[in-house]
PDB file of C-alpha atoms in Angstrom:
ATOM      1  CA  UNK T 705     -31.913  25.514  28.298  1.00  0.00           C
ATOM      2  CA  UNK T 706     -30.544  29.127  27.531  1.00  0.00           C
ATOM      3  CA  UNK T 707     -26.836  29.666  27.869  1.00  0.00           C
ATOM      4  CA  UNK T 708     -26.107  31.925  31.123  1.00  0.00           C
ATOM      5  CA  UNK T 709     -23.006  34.082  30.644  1.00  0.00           C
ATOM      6  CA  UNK T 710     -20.522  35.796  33.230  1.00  0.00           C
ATOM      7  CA  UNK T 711     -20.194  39.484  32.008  1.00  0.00           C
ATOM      8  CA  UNK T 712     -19.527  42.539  33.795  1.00  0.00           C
ATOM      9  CA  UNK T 713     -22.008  45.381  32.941  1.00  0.00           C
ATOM     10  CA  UNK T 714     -21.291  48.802  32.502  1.00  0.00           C
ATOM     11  CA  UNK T 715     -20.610  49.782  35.968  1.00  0.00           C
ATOM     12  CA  UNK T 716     -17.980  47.576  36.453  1.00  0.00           C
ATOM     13  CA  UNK T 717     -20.382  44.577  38.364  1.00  0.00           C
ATOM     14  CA  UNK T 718     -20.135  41.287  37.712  1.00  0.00           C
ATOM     15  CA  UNK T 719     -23.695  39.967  36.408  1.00  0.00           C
ATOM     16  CA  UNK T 720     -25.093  36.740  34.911  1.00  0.00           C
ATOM     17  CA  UNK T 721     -26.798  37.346  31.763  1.00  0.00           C
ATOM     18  CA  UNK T 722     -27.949  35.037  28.568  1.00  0.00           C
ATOM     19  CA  UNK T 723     -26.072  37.585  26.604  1.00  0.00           C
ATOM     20  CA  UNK T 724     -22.230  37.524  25.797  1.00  0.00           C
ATOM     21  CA  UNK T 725     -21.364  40.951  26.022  1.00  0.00           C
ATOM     22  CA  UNK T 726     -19.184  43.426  28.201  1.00  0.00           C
ATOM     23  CA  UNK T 727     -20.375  46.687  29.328  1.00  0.00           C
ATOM     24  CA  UNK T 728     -24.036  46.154  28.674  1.00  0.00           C
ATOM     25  CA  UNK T 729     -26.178  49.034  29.225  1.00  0.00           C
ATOM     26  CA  UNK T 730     -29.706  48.252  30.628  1.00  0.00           C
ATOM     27  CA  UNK T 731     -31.547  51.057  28.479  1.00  0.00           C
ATOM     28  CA  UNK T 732     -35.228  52.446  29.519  1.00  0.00           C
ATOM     29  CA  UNK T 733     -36.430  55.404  27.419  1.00  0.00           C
ATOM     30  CA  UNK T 734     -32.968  55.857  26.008  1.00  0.00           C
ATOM     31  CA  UNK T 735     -31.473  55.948  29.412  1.00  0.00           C
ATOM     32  CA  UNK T 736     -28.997  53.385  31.055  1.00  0.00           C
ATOM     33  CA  UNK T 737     -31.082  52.562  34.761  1.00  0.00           C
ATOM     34  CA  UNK T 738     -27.142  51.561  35.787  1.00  0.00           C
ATOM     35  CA  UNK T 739     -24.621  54.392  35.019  1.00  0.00           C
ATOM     36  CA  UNK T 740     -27.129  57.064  33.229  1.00  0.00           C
ATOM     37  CA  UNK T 741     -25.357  56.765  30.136  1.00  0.00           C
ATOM     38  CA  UNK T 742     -27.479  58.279  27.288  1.00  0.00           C
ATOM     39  CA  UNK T 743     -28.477  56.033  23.740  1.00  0.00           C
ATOM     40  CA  UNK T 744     -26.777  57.885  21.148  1.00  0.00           C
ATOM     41  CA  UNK T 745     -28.839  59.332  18.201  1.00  0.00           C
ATOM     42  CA  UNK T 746     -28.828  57.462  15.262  1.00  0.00           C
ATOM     43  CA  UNK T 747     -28.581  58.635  11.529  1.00  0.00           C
ATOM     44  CA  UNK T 748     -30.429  55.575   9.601  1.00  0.00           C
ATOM     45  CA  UNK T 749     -30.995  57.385   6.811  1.00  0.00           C
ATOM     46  CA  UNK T 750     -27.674  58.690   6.204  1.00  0.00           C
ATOM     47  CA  UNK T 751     -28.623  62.127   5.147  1.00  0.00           C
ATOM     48  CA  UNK T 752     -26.697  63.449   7.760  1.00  0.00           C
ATOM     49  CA  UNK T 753     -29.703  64.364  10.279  1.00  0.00           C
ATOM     50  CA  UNK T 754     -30.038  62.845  13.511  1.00  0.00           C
ATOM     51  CA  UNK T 755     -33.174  60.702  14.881  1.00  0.00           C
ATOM     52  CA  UNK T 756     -34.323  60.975  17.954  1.00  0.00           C
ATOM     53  CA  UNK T 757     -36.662  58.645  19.404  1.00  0.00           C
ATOM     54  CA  UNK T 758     -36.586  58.562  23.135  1.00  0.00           C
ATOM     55  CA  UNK T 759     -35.209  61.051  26.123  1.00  0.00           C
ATOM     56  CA  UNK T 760     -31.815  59.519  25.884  1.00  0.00           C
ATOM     57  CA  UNK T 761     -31.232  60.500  22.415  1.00  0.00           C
ATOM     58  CA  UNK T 762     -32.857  63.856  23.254  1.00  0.00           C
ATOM     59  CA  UNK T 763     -30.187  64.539  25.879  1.00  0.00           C
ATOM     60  CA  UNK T 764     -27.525  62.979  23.955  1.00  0.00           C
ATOM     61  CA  UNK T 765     -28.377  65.588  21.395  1.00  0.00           C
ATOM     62  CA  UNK T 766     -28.282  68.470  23.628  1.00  0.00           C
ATOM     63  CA  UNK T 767     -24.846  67.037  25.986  1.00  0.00           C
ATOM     64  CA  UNK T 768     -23.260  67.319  21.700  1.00  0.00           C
ATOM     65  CA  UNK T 769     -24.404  70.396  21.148  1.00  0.00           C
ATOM     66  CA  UNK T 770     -23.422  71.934  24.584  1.00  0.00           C
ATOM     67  CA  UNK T 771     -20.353  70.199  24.848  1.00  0.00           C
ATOM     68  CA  UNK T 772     -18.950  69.653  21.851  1.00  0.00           C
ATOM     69  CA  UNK T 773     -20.634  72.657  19.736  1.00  0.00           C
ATOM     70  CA  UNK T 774     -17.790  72.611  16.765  1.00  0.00           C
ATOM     71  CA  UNK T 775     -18.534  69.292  15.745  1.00  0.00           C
ATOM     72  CA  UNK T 776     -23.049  68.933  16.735  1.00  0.00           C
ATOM     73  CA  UNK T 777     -23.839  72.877  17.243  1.00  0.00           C
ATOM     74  CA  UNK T 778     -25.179  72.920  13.183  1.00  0.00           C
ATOM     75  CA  UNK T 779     -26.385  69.241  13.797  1.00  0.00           C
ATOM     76  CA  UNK T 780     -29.482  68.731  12.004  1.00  0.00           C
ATOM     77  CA  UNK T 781     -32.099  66.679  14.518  1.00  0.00           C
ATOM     78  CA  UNK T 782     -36.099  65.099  13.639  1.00  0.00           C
ATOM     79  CA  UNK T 783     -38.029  63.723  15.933  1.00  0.00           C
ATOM     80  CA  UNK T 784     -39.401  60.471  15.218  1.00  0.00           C
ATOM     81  CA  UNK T 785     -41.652  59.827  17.767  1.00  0.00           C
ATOM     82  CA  UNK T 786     -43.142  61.918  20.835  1.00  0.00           C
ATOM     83  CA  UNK T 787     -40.640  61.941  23.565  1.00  0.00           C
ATOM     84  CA  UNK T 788     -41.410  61.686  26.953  1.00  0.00           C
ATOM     85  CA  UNK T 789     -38.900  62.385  29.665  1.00  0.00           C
ATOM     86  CA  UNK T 790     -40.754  62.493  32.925  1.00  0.00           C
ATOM     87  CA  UNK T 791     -44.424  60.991  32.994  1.00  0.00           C
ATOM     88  CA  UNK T 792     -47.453  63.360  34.214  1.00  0.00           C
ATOM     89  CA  UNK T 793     -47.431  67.237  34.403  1.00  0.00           C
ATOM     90  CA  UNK T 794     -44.387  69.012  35.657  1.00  0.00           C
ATOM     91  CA  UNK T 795     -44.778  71.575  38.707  1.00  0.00           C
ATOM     92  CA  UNK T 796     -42.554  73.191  40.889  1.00  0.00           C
ATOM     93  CA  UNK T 797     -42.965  70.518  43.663  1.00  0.00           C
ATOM     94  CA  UNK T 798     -41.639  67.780  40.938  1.00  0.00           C
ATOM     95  CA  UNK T 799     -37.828  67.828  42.561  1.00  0.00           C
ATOM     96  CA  UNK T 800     -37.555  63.469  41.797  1.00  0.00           C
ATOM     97  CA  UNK T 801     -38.355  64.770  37.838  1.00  0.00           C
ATOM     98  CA  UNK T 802     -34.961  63.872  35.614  1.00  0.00           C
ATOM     99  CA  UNK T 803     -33.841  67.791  35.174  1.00  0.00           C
ATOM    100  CA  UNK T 804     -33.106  69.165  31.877  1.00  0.00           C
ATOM    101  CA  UNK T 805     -30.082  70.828  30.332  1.00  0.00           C
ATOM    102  CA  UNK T 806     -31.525  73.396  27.174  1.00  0.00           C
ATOM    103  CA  UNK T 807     -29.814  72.965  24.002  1.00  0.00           C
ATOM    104  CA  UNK T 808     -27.666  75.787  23.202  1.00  0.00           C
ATOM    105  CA  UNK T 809     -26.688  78.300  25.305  1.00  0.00           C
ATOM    106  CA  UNK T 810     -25.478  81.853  24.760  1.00  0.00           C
ATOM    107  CA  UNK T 811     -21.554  80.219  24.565  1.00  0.00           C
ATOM    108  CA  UNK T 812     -22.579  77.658  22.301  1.00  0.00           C
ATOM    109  CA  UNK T 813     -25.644  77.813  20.431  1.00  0.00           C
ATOM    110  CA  UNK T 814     -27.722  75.752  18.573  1.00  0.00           C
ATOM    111  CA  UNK T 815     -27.198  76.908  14.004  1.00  0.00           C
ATOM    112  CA  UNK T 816     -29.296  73.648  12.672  1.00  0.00           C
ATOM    113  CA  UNK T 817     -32.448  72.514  11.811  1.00  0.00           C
ATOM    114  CA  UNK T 818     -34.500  70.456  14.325  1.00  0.00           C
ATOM    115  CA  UNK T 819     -37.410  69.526  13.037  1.00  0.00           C
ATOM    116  CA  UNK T 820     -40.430  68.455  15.485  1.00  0.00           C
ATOM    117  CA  UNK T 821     -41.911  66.319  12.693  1.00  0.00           C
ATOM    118  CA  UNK T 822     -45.289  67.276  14.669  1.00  0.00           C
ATOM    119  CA  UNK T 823     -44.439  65.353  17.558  1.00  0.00           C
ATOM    120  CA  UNK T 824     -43.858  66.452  21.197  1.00  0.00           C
ATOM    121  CA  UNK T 825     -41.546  66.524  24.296  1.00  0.00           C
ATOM    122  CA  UNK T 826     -43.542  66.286  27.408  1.00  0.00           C
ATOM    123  CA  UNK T 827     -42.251  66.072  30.886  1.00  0.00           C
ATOM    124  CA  UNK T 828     -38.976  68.515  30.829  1.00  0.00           C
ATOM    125  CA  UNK T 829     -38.408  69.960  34.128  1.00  0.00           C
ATOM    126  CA  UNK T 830     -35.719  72.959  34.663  1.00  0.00           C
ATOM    127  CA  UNK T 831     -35.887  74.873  37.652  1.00  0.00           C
ATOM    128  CA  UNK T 832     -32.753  76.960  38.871  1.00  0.00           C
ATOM    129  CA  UNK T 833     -33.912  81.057  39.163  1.00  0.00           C
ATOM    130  CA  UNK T 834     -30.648  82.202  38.818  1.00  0.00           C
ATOM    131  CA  UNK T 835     -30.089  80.530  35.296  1.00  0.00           C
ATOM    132  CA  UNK T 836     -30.071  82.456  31.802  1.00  0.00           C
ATOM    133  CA  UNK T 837     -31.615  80.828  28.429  1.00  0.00           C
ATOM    134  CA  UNK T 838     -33.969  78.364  29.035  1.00  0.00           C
ATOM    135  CA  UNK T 839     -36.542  75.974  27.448  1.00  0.00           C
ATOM    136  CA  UNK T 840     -36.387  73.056  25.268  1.00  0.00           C
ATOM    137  CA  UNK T 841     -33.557  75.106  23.702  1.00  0.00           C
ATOM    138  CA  UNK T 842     -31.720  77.696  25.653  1.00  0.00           C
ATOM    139  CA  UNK T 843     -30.083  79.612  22.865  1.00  0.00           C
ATOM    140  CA  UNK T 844     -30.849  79.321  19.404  1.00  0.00           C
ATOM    141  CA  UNK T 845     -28.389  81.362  16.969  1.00  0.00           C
ATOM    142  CA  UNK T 846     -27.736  83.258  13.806  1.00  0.00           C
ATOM    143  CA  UNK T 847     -29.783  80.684  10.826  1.00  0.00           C
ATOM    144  CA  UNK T 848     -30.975  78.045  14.083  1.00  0.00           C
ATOM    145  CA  UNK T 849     -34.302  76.360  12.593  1.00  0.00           C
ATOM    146  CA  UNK T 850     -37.043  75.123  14.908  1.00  0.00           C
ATOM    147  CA  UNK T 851     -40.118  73.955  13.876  1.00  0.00           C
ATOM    148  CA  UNK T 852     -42.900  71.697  13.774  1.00  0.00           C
ATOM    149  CA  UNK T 853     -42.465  70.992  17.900  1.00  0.00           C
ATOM    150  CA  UNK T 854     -44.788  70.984  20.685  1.00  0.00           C
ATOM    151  CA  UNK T 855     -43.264  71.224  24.388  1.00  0.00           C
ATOM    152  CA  UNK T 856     -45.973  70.007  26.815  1.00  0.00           C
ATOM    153  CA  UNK T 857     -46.494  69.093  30.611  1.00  0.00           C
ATOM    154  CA  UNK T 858     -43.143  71.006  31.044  1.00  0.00           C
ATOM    155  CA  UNK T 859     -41.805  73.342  33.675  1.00  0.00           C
ATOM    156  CA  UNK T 860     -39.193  75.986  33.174  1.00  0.00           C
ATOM    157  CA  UNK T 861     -38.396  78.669  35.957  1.00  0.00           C
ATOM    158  CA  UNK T 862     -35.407  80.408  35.042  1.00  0.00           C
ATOM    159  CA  UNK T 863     -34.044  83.785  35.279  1.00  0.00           C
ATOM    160  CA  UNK T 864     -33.665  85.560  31.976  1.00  0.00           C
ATOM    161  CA  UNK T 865     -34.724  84.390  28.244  1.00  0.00           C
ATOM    162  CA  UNK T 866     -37.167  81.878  29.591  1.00  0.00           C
ATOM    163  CA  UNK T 867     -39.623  80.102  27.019  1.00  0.00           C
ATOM    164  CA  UNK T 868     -41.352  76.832  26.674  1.00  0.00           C
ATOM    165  CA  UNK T 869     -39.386  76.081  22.723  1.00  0.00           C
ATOM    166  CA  UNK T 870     -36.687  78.660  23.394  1.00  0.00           C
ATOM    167  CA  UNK T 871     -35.282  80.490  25.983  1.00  0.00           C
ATOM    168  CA  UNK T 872     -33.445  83.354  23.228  1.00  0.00           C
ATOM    169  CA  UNK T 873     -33.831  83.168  19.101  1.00  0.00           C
ATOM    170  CA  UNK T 874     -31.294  85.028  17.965  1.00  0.00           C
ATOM    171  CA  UNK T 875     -31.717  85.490  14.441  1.00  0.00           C
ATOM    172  CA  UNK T 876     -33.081  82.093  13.832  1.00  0.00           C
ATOM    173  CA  UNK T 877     -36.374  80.638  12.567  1.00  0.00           C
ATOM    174  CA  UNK T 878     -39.019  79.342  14.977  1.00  0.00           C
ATOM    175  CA  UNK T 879     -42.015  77.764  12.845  1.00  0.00           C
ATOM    176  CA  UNK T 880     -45.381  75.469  13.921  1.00  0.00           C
ATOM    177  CA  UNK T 881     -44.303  75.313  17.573  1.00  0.00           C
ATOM    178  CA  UNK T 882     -46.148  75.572  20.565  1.00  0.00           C
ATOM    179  CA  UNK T 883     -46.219  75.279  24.411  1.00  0.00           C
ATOM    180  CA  UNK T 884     -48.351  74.345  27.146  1.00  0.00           C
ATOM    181  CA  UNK T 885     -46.083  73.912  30.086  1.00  0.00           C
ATOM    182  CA  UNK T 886     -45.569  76.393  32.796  1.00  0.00           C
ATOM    183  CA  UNK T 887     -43.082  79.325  31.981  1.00  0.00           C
ATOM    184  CA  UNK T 888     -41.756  81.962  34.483  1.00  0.00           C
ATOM    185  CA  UNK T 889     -38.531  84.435  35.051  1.00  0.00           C
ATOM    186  CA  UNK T 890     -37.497  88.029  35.511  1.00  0.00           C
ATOM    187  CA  UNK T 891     -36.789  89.288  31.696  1.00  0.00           C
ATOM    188  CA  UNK T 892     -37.693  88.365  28.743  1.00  0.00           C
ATOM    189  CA  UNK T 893     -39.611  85.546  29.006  1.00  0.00           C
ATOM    190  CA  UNK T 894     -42.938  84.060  27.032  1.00  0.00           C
ATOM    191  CA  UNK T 895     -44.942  81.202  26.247  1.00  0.00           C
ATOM    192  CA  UNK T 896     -43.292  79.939  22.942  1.00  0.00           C
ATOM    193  CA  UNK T 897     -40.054  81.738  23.271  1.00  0.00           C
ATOM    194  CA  UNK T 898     -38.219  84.479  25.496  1.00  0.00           C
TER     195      UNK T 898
END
């Protein structure tokens, strides 16, 4: 039969397993079911843009860009597949939904290209009325490119700069994108962007 190994996964448990490797994740949609670690996004290629496939690399991406802006805020992104990050339509009642963090924010926003590739996200869910910039990104700045996205089955209830693609554009390029998810917000808020 199949060699059963001892390993300890990546929460520190030990686990039987007919692989021979520490830390394992146990990834679903990009997402570790064990410690919520996120798949990184890959560069196959190597033309220096990022792929994302699933709603782990999608967060990845944004967690980068938020967090570590100097090196992944003019990070060039493609979609290579339609994402999914919660299943069905998003309402306000959908409080077990994975919540969203935009990408970009008016700190540290988003300067590269992300290109939709003419696929979608579907199933983001951000609802906190006292929060600024939000949408699939929150803050897109000075020579930001967007395009070629749809957002759909998505809810976003924010405070100001509130869209479905972007929650501000400042100064950047927003091209062949679309929403049909719910919007709403005090000021400045639309379908596509705030």
């Amino acid at each position: 039969g199949d060699k059963v190994y001892r390993v300890v996964n990546c929460i520190f448990e030990t686990v039987y397993s007919n692989i021979d490797k520490y830390g394992q994740h146990n990834i679903k949609n990009g997402i570790c079911t064990e410690c919520d670690a996120f798949e990184p996004a890959t560069d196959e290629n190597e033309d220096g843009v990022y792929e994302i496939a699933n709603a782990g690399q999608l967060y990845w991406f944004a967690d980068k860009v938020n967090n570590d802006n100097a090196n992944y805020g003019s990070a060039d992104a493609i979609l290579t597949a339609d994402i999914v990050v919660n299943e069905g339509v998003m309402t306000a009642e959908s409080t077990d939904a994975r919540a969203w963090t935009p990408i970009g924010n008016n700190d540290y926003s988003y300067t590269g290209t992300f290109d939709g590739n003419d696929h979608t996200v579907s199933g983001l869910y951000f609802n906190n009325s006292e929060t600024n910039y939000v949408g699939l990104f929150g803050y897109i700045g000075e020579n930001g490119v967007v395009k070629n996205t749809g957002v759909i089955n998505s809810y976003f209830n924010g405070c100001d700069y509130v869209g479905g693609v972007a929650g501000e554009n400042y100064y950047g390029t927003i091209t062949n994108c679309y929403n049909t998810g719910f919007v709403s917000g005090f000021y400045e808020v639309g379908g596509v962007v705030g």
